[in-house]
Coordinates of C-alpha atoms and ligand atoms in Angstrom, one line a residue:
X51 CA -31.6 57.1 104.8
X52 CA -32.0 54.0 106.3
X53 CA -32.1 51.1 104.4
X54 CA -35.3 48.6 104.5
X55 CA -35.3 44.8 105.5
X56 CA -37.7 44.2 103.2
X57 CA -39.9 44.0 100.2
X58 CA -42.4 47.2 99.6
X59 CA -45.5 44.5 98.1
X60 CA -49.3 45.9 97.8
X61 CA -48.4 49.0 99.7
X62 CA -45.9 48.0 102.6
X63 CA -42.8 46.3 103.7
X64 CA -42.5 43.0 104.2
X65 CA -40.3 40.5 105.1
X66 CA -38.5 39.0 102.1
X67 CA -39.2 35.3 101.4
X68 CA -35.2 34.4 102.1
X69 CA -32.7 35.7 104.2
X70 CA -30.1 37.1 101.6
X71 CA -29.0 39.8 101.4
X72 CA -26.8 42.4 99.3
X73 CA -24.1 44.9 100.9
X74 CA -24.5 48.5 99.4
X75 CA -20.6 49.9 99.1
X76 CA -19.6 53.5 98.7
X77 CA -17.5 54.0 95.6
X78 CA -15.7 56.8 96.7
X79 CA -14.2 55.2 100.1
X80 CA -15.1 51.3 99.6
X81 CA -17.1 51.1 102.4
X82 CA -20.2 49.0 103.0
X83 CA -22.7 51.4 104.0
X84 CA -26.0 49.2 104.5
X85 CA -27.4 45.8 103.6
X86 CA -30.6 45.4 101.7
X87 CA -32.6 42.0 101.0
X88 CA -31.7 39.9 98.2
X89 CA -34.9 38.8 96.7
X90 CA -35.8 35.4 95.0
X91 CA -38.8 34.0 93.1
X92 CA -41.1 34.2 95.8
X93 CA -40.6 37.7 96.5
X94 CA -41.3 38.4 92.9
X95 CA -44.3 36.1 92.7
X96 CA -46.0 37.7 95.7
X97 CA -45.4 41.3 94.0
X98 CA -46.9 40.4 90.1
X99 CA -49.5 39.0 92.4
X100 CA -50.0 42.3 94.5
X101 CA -49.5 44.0 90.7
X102 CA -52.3 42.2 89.2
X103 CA -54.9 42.4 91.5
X104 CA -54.4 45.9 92.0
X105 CA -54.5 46.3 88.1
X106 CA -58.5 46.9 87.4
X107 CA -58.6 49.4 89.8
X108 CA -56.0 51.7 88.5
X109 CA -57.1 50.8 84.9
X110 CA -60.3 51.9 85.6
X111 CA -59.1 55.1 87.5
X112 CA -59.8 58.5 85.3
X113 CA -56.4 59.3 83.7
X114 CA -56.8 62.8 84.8
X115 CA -56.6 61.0 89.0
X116 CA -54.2 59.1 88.2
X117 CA -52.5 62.5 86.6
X118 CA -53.0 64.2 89.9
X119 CA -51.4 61.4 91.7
X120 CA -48.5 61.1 90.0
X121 CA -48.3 64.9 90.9
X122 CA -48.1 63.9 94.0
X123 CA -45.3 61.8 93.6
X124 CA -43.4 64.4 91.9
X125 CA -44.0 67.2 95.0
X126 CA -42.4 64.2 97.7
X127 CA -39.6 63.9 95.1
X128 CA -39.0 67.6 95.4
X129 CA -39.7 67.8 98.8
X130 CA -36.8 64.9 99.0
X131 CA -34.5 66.3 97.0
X132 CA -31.9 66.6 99.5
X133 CA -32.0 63.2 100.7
X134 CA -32.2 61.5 97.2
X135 CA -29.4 63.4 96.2
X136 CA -27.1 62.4 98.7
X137 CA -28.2 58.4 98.4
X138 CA -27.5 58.7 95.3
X139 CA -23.9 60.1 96.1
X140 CA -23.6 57.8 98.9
X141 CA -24.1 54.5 96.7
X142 CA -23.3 55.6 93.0
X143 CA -20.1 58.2 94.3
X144 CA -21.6 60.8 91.9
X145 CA -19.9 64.1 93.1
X146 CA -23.2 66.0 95.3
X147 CA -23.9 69.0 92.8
X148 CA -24.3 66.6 90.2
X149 CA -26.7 64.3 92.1
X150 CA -29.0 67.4 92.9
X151 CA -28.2 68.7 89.9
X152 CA -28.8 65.8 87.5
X153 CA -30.0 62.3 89.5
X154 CA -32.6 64.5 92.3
X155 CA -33.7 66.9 89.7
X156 CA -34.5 65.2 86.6
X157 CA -36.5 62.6 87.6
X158 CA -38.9 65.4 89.2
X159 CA -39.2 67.0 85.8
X160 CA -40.1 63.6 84.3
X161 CA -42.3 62.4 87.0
X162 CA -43.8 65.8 86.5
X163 CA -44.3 65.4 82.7
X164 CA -46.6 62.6 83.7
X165 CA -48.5 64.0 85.7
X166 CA -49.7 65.9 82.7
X167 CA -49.5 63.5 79.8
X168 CA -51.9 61.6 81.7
X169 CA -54.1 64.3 82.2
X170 CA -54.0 65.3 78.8
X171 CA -53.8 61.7 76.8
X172 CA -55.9 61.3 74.3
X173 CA -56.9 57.6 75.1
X174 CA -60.1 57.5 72.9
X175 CA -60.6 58.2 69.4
X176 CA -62.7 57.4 66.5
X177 CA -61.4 56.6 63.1
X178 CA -64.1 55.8 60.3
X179 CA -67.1 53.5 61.6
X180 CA -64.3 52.8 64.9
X181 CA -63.6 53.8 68.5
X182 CA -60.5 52.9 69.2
X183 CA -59.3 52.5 73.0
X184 CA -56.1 52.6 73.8
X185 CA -55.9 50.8 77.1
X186 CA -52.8 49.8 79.5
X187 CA -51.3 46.7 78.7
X188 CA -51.2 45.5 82.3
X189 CA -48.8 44.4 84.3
X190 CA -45.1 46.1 84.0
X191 CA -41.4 44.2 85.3
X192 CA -39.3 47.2 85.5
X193 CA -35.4 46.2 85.9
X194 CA -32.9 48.9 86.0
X195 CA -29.5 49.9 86.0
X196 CA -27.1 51.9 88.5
X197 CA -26.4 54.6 86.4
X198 CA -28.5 57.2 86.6
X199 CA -30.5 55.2 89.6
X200 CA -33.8 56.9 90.1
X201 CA -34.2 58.8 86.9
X202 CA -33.8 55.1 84.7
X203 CA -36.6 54.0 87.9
X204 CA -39.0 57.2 87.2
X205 CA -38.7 57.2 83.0
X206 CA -40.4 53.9 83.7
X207 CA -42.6 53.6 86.1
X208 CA -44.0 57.4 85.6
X209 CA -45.4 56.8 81.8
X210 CA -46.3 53.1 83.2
X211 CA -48.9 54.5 86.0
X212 CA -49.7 57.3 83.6
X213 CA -51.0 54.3 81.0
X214 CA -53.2 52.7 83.9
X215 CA -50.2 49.9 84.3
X216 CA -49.5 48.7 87.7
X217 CA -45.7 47.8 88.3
X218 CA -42.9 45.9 89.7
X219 CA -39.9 47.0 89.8
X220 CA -36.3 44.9 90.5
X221 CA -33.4 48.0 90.9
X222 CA -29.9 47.2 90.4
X223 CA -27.9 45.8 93.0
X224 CA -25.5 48.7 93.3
X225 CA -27.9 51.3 94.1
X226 CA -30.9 49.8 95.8
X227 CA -31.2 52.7 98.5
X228 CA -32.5 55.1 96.1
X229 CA -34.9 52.9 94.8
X230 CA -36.4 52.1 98.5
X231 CA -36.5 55.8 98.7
X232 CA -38.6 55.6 95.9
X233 CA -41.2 53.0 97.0
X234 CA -41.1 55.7 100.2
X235 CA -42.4 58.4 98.2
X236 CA -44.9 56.3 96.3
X237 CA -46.4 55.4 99.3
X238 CA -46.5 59.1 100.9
X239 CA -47.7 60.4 97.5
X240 CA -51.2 57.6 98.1
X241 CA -50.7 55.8 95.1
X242 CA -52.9 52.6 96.0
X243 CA -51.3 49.3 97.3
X244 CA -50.2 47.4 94.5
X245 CA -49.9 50.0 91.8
X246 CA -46.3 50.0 92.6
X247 CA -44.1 47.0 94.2
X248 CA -40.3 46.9 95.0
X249 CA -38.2 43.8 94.8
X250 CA -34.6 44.0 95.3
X251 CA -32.3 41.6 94.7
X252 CA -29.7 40.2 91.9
X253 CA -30.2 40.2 88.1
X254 CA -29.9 36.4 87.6
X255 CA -32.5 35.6 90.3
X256 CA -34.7 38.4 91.0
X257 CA -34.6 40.1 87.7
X258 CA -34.6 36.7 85.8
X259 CA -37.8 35.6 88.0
X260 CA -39.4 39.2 86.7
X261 CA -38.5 38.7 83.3
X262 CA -39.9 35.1 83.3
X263 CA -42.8 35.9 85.3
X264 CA -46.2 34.9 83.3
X265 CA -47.9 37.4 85.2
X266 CA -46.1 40.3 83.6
X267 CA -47.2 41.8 80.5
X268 CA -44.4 43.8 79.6
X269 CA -40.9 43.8 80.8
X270 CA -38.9 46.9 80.7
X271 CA -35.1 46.9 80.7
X272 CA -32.4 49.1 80.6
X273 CA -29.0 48.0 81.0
X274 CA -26.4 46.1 78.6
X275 CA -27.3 44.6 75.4
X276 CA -25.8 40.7 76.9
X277 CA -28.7 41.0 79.3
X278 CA -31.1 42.9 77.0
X279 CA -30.9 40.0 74.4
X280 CA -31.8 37.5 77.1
X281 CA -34.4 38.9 78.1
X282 CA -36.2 39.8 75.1
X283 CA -35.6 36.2 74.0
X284 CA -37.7 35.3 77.0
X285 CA -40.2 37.4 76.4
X286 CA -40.4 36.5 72.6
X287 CA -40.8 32.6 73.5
X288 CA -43.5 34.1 75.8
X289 CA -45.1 36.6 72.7
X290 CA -44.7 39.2 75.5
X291 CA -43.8 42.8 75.0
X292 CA -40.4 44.2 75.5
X293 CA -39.0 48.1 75.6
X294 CA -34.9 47.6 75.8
X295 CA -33.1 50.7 76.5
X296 CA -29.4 48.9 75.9
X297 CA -26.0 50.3 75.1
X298 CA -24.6 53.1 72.8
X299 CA -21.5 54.3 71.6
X300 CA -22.2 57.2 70.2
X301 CA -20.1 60.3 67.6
X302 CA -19.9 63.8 68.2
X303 CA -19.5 64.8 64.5
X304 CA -17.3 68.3 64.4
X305 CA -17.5 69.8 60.8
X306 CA -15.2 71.4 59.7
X307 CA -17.1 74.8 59.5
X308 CA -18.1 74.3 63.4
X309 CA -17.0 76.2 66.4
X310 CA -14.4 74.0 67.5
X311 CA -13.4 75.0 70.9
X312 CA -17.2 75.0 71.9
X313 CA -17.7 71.3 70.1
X314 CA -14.7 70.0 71.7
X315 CA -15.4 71.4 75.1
X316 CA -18.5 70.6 75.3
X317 CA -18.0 66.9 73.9
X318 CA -15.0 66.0 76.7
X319 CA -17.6 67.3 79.3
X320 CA -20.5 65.1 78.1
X321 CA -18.3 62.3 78.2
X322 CA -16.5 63.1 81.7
X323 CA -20.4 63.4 83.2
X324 CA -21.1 60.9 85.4
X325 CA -17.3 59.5 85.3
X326 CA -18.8 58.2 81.6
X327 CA -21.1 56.1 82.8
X328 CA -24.3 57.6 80.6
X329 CA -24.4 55.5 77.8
X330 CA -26.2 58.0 75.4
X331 CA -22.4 59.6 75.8
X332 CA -20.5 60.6 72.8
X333 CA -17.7 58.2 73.5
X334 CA -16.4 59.0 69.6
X335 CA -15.1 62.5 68.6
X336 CA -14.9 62.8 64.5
X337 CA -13.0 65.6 63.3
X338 CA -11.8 66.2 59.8
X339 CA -7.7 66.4 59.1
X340 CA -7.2 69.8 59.3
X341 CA -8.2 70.6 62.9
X342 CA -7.4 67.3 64.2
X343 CA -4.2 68.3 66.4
X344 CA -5.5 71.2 67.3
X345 CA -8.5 69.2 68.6
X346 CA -6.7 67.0 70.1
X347 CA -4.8 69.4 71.8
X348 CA -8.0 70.8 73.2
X349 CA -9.5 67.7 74.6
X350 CA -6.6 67.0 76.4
X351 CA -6.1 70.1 78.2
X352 CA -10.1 70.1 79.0
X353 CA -9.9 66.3 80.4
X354 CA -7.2 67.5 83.1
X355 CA -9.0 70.3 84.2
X356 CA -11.8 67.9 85.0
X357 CA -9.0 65.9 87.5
X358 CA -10.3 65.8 90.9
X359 CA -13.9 66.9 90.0
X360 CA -14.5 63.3 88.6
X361 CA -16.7 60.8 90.8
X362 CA -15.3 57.5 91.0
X363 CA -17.0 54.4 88.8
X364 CA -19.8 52.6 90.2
X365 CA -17.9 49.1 91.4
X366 CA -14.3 47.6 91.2
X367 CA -15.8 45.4 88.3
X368 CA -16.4 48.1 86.6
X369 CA -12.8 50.0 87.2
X370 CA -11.0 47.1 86.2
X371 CA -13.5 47.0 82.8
X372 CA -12.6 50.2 82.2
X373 CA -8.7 49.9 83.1
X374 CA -9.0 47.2 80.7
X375 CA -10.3 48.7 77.6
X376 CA -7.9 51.7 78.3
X377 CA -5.0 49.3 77.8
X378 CA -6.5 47.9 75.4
X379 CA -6.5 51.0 73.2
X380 CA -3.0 51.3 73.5
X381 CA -2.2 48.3 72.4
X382 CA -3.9 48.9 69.4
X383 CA -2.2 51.6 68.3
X384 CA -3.9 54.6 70.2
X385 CA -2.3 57.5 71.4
X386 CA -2.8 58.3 75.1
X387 CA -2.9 62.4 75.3
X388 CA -4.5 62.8 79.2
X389 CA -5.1 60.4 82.0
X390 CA -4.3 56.5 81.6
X391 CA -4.9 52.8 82.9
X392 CA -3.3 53.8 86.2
X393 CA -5.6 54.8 89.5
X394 CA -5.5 57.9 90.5
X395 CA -6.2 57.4 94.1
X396 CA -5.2 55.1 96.9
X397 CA -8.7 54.6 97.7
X398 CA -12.2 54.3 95.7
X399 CA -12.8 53.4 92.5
X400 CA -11.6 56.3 90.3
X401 CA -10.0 56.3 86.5
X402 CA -8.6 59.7 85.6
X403 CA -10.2 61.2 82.7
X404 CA -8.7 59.6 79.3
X405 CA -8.4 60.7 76.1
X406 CA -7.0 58.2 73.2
X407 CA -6.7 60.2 70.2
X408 CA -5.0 58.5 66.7
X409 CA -8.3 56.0 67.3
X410 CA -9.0 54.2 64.3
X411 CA -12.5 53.4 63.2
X412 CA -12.1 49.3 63.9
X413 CA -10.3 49.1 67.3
X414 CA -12.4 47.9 70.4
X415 CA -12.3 51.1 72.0
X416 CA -14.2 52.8 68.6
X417 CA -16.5 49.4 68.6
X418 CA -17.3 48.7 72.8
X419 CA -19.3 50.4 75.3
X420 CA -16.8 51.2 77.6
X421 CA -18.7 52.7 80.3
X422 CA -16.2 55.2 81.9
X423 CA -14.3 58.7 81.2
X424 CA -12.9 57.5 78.6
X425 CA -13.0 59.6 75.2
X426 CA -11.5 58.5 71.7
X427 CA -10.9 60.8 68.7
X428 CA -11.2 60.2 65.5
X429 CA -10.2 61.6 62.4
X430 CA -11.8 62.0 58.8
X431 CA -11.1 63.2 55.4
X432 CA -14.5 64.1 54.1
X433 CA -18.8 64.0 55.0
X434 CA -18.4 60.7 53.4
X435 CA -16.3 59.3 55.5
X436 CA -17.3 60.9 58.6
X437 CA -20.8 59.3 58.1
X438 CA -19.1 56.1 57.5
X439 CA -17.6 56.0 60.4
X440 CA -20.6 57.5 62.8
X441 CA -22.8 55.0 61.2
X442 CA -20.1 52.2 61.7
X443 CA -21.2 50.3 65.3
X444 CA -23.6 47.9 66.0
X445 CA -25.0 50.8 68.2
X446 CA -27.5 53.7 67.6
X447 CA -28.5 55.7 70.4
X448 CA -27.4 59.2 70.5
X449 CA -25.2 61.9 69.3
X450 CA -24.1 65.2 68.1
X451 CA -22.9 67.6 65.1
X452 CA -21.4 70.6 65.0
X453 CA -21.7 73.0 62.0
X454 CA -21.4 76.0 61.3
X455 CA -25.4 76.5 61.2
X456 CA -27.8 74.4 62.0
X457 CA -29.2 73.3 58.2
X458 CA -25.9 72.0 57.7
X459 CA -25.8 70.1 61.0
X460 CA -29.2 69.2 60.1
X461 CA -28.5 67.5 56.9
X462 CA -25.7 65.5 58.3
X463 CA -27.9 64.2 61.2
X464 CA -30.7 63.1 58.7
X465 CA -28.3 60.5 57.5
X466 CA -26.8 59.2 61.1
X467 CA -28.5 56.0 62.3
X468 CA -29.5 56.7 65.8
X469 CA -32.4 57.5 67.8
X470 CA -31.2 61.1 69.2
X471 CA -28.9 64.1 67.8
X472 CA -28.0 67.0 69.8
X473 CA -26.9 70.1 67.3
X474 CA -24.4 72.9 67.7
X475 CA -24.8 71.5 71.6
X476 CA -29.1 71.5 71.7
X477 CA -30.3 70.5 75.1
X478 CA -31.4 67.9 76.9
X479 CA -35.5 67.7 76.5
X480 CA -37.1 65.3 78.8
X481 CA -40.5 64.9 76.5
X482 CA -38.3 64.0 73.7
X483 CA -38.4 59.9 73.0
X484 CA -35.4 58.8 73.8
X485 CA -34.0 55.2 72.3
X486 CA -32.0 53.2 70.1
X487 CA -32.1 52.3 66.5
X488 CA -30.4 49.2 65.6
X489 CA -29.0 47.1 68.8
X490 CA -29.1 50.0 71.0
X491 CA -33.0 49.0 71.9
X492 CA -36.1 48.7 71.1
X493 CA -39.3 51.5 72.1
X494 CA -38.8 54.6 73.2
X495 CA -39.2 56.5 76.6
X496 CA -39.7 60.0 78.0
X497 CA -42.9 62.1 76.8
X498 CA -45.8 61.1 74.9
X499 CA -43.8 58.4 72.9
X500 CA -42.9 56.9 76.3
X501 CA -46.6 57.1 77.7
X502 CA -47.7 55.1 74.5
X503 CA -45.3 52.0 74.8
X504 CA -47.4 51.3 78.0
X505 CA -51.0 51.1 75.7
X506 CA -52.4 48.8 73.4
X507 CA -55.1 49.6 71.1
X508 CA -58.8 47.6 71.2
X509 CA -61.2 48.6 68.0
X510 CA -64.6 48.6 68.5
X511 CA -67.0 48.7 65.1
X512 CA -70.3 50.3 64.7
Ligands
NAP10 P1 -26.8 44.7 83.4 O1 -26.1 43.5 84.0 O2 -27.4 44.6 82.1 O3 -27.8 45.2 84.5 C1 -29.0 46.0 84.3 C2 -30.1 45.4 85.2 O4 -30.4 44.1 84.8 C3 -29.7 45.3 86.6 O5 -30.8 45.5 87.4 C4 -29.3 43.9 86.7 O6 -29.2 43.3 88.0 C5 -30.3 43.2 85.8 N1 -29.9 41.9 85.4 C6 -28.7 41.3 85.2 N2 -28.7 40.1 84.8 C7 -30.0 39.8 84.6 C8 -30.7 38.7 84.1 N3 -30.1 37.6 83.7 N4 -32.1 38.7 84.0 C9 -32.7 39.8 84.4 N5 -32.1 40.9 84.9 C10 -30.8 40.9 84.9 O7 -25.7 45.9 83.4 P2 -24.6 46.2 84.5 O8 -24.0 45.0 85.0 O9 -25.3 47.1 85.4 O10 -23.6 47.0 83.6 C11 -22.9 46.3 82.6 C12 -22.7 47.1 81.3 O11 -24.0 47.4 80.8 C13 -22.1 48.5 81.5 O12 -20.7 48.4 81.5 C14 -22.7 49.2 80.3 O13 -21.9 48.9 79.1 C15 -24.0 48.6 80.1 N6 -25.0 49.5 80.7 C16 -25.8 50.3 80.0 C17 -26.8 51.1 80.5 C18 -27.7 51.9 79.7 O14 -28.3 52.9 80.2 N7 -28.0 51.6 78.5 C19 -26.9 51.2 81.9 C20 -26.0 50.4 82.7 C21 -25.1 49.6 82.1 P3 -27.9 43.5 88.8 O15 -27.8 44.9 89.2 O16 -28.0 42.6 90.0 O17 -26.7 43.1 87.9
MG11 MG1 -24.9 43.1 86.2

C-alpha cells in the first residue's frame, strides 16, 4: 500500500498540523519502506473534536445499524486480506502465512463478533421499580502496540463502535501502515465522519496528547506496563476511565500425568509465534523433576527446527532487549540448550529461538517480559510448588496446564492468578474476555465482556 501524508479526521485525510514525520523500516532487510506523519497535539485536538461532535449521532444510531455497519467493515477486511497481510509482513517482518493466517484473519473474526454483539446487546433492562440504560461512555483514545498491529487496533475499536463510542485512535510508531489501512476500510465500509479518526505519530507526543486529552472519556491502552502506569495515573488525576491491556509472563504448567511431548511441543511453538512477541505467551515451562531432562531435551530439539521459519523482532531496540536479557540468563546461572545472544543473520533483526533451561524461579528472565523467542524452563518438586512458582510474578495474564484429563488441569487452573488458561492445549476463542489480573491490566476485551467496558449504566426510577 501506499502510505498517507496525513491525518484520517471526520472522515478524510488531512494535512497534519506539523511537518514530522516517522520512517516505517522493514525488520527483515532494515530498509525504510515509507514515511508517515508524526502527529502533535493539534492533530489530536482536531480528532477528539471530530470524535465528539460526531458522538450523538452514533449514540443515537439503533445498535442493530450500527451492527450492520461494522459488518461492513469486516467484509472490506476480508476483501483486503491480501493486502493487510503483506503490510503487516512488510512493517512487523512476521513471516506471510502467519500474517494471513493470524494478523489478516483474526481481526475479521473479531470485527465480525461485533457486528453481532451489537445486534444482539441487551442495552435495556428493568430491575425492580428501574430501567436501567446502559449507554456508551463517549469518546474513546485508543493507543496501540506493534505487535499484533491491526488485531490490538480492531479488539478496540470494534466493541467501542459496537457500544455507540466514537474513536480516536494513535497506532504505534512501528507499524502505522496497517493502521492507515484501517482508517481505509472504515471509510469504504460508510461508517460516518468522525465515528472513527487516525492520528499517527509518537507515544510521548501523540499518544500523551490522547491520553491527556479532556475530551476523551476513556483511554484504552495496550502496551507495557512503564507506559500503562502513566497513563492510568493521568486518567485517575482526571477520574477518567481506563482498560490497560499491559504485560505478561506467563506458565505452561506440565503435570506430571500430562502428555509431555504434546505439552512441550506445543509450549515452544506458542512461544516461538510471532518471534515471542505476544505477550499472553507462556514465556515459563514448569515441569516436575522426573521428566525435566527429558523435557528439556524436547524443547530444544523443537526450538531448532523452528530455525529459519522465525520472523525477525520488530526493531533493533528491541533485538538488543532481547540479546540482553538472553545474556542475562546466563549469567545467572541458566543453562543455554538451543539458540543464544548471538544474531543469526547478517542482516534484519532476528534472535534464534532460545531456550534457557536450569531457570530458577527469581532470576530476571523467570520475573521480565522479555518480548522475544525466548523460552525458560523450570523445574518443580510438587503441585505446591508448581503453583508457587506460576503464581510468583507481578504478572497475570495467561497460561496453560497440562494433565492428564481435564478435571485435574482444571483444579490446578482454579488456583493460578491470571485472567486466561488454555487446557491440555484448548484454543484460542475470540469472544472469550481476555485480560490481566494483577499488574497485567485492568478490563477485559474480546466478546460481550469487551462490548461492556465501552457502557455505563444510567437508572431511571418509576
Ligand atoms: P509501549 O511503549 O508501551 O507502546 C505501546 C503504545 O503506547 C504505542 O502506541 C506507543 O507509541 C504508546 N506510547 C508510548 N509512550 C507513551 C506515552 N508516554 N503516552 C502515551 N502513549 C505512549 O510499548 P513498546 O515500546 O511498543 O514495547 C515495549 C515493551 O512493552 C515490550 O518489550 C513488551 O514488553 C511490552 N509490550 C506489551 C504488549 C502487550 O500486548 N501487552 C504489546 C507491546 C509491547 P510508540 O509506538 O511511539 O512508542
Ligand atoms: Mg515505545
Amino acid at each position: 500500500m501506499k502510505a498517507h501524508d496525513g491525518m484520517y479526521i471526520d472522515g478524510a485525510w488531512r494535512p497534519a498540523a506539523g511537518t514530522g514525520t516517522i520512517e516505517v523500516v522493514n525488520p527483515a532487510d532494515e530498509q525504510v519502506i515509507d514515511r508517515v506523519p508524526a502527529g502533535t497535539a493539534e492533530d489530536v485536538d482536531a480528532a477528539v473534536r471530530a470524535a465528539r461532535a460526531a458522538l450523538p449521532g452514533w449514540a443515537a444510531t439503533p445498535p442493530a445499524a450500527r451492527g450492520a455497519l461494522i459488518g461492513a467493515l469486516r467484509d472490506v477486511l476480508a476483501a483486503r486480506r491480501q493486502e493487510i497481510a503483506e503490510t503487516v509482513t512488510a512493517e512487523l517482518g512476521a513471516p506471510l502465512t502467519f500474517s494471513q493466517r493470524v494478523h489478516a484473519d483474526l481481526p475479521v473474526a473479531v470485527a465480525g463478533s461485533y457486528a453481532e454483539l451489537a445486534a444482539g446487546h441487551v442495552f435495556e433492562e428493568r430491575i425492580g421499580n428501574s430501567t436501567v440504560h446502559h449507554e456508551p461512555i463517549g469518546v474513546v483514545g485508543a493507543i496501540t502496540p506493534w505487535n499484533y498491529p491491526l488485531h490490538q487496533i480492531v479488539a478496540k475499536v470494534a466493541p467501542a463502535l459496537a457500544a455507540g463510542c466514537t474513536v480516536v485512535l494513535k497506532p504505534a510508531e512501528d507499524t502505522p501502515l496497517v493502521a492507515q489501512l484501517f482508517a481505509e476500510a472504515v471509510h469504504e465500509a460508510g461508517i460516518p465522519a468522525g465515528v472513527f479518526n487516525l492520528v499517527t505519530g509518537l507515544g510521548p507526543v501523540a499518544g500523551q496528547a490522547l491520553a491527556e486529552h479532556e475530551g476523551v472519556d476513556l483511554v484504552s491502552f495496550t502496551g507495557s506496563t512503564a507506559v500503562g502506569r502513566s497513563i492510568a495515573a493521568t486518567a485517575g488525576a482526571a477520574v477518567k476511565k481506563v482498560a490497560l491491556e499491559l504485560g505478561g509472563k506467563s506458565a505452561n504448567v506440565i503435570l506430571p500425568s500430562a502428555d509431555l511431548g504434546r505439552a512441550v511441543a506445543t509450549g515452544v511453538a506458542n512461544v516461538m509465534s510471532n518471534s515471542g512477541q505476544t505477550c499472553s505467551a507462556w514465556t515459563r515451562m514448569l515441569v516436575h523433576t522426573s521428566q525435566y531432562d527429558e523435557a528439556v531435551g524436547l524443547a530444544a530439539e523443537a526450538a531448532a527446527k523452528y530455525g529459519d521459519r522465525i520472523g525477525p523482532l520488530v526493531s533493533a531496540r528491541q533485538r538488543e532487549r532481547v540479546r540482553g536479557y538472553i545474556e542475562k540468563g546466563v549469567a545467572e546461572g541458566a543453562r543455554l540448550v538451543a539458540g543464544g545472544p548471538e544474531s543469526p543473520r547478517e542482516r534484519g533483526w532476528y534472535v534464534s529461538p532460545t531456550v534457557l533451561a536450569d531457570v530458577t524461579p527469581e532470576m530476571t528472565v523467570a520475573q521480565e517480559e522479555i518480548f522475544g523467542p525466548v523460552l525458560s524452563i523450570l523445574r518443580y518438586e510438587d503441585e505446591e510448588e508448581a503453583l508457587r512458582i506460576a503464581n510468583g510474578t507481578v504478572y497475570g495474564l495467561a497460561g496453560a496446564v497440562w494433565a492428564g484429563d481435564d478435571g485435574e488441569a482444571v483444579a490446578f487452573a482454579r488456583r493460578m492468578d491470571t485472567g486466561q488458561v488454555d487446557i491440555n492445549g484448548g484454543r484460542f476463542n475470540p469472544l472469550a474476555p481476555f485480560g490481566g489480573y494483577k499488574q497485567s491490566g485492568v478490563g477485559r476485551e474480546l466478546g460481550a465482556h469487551g462490548l461492556a467496558e465501552y457502557l455505563q449504566t444510567k437508572s431511571l426510577q418509576f
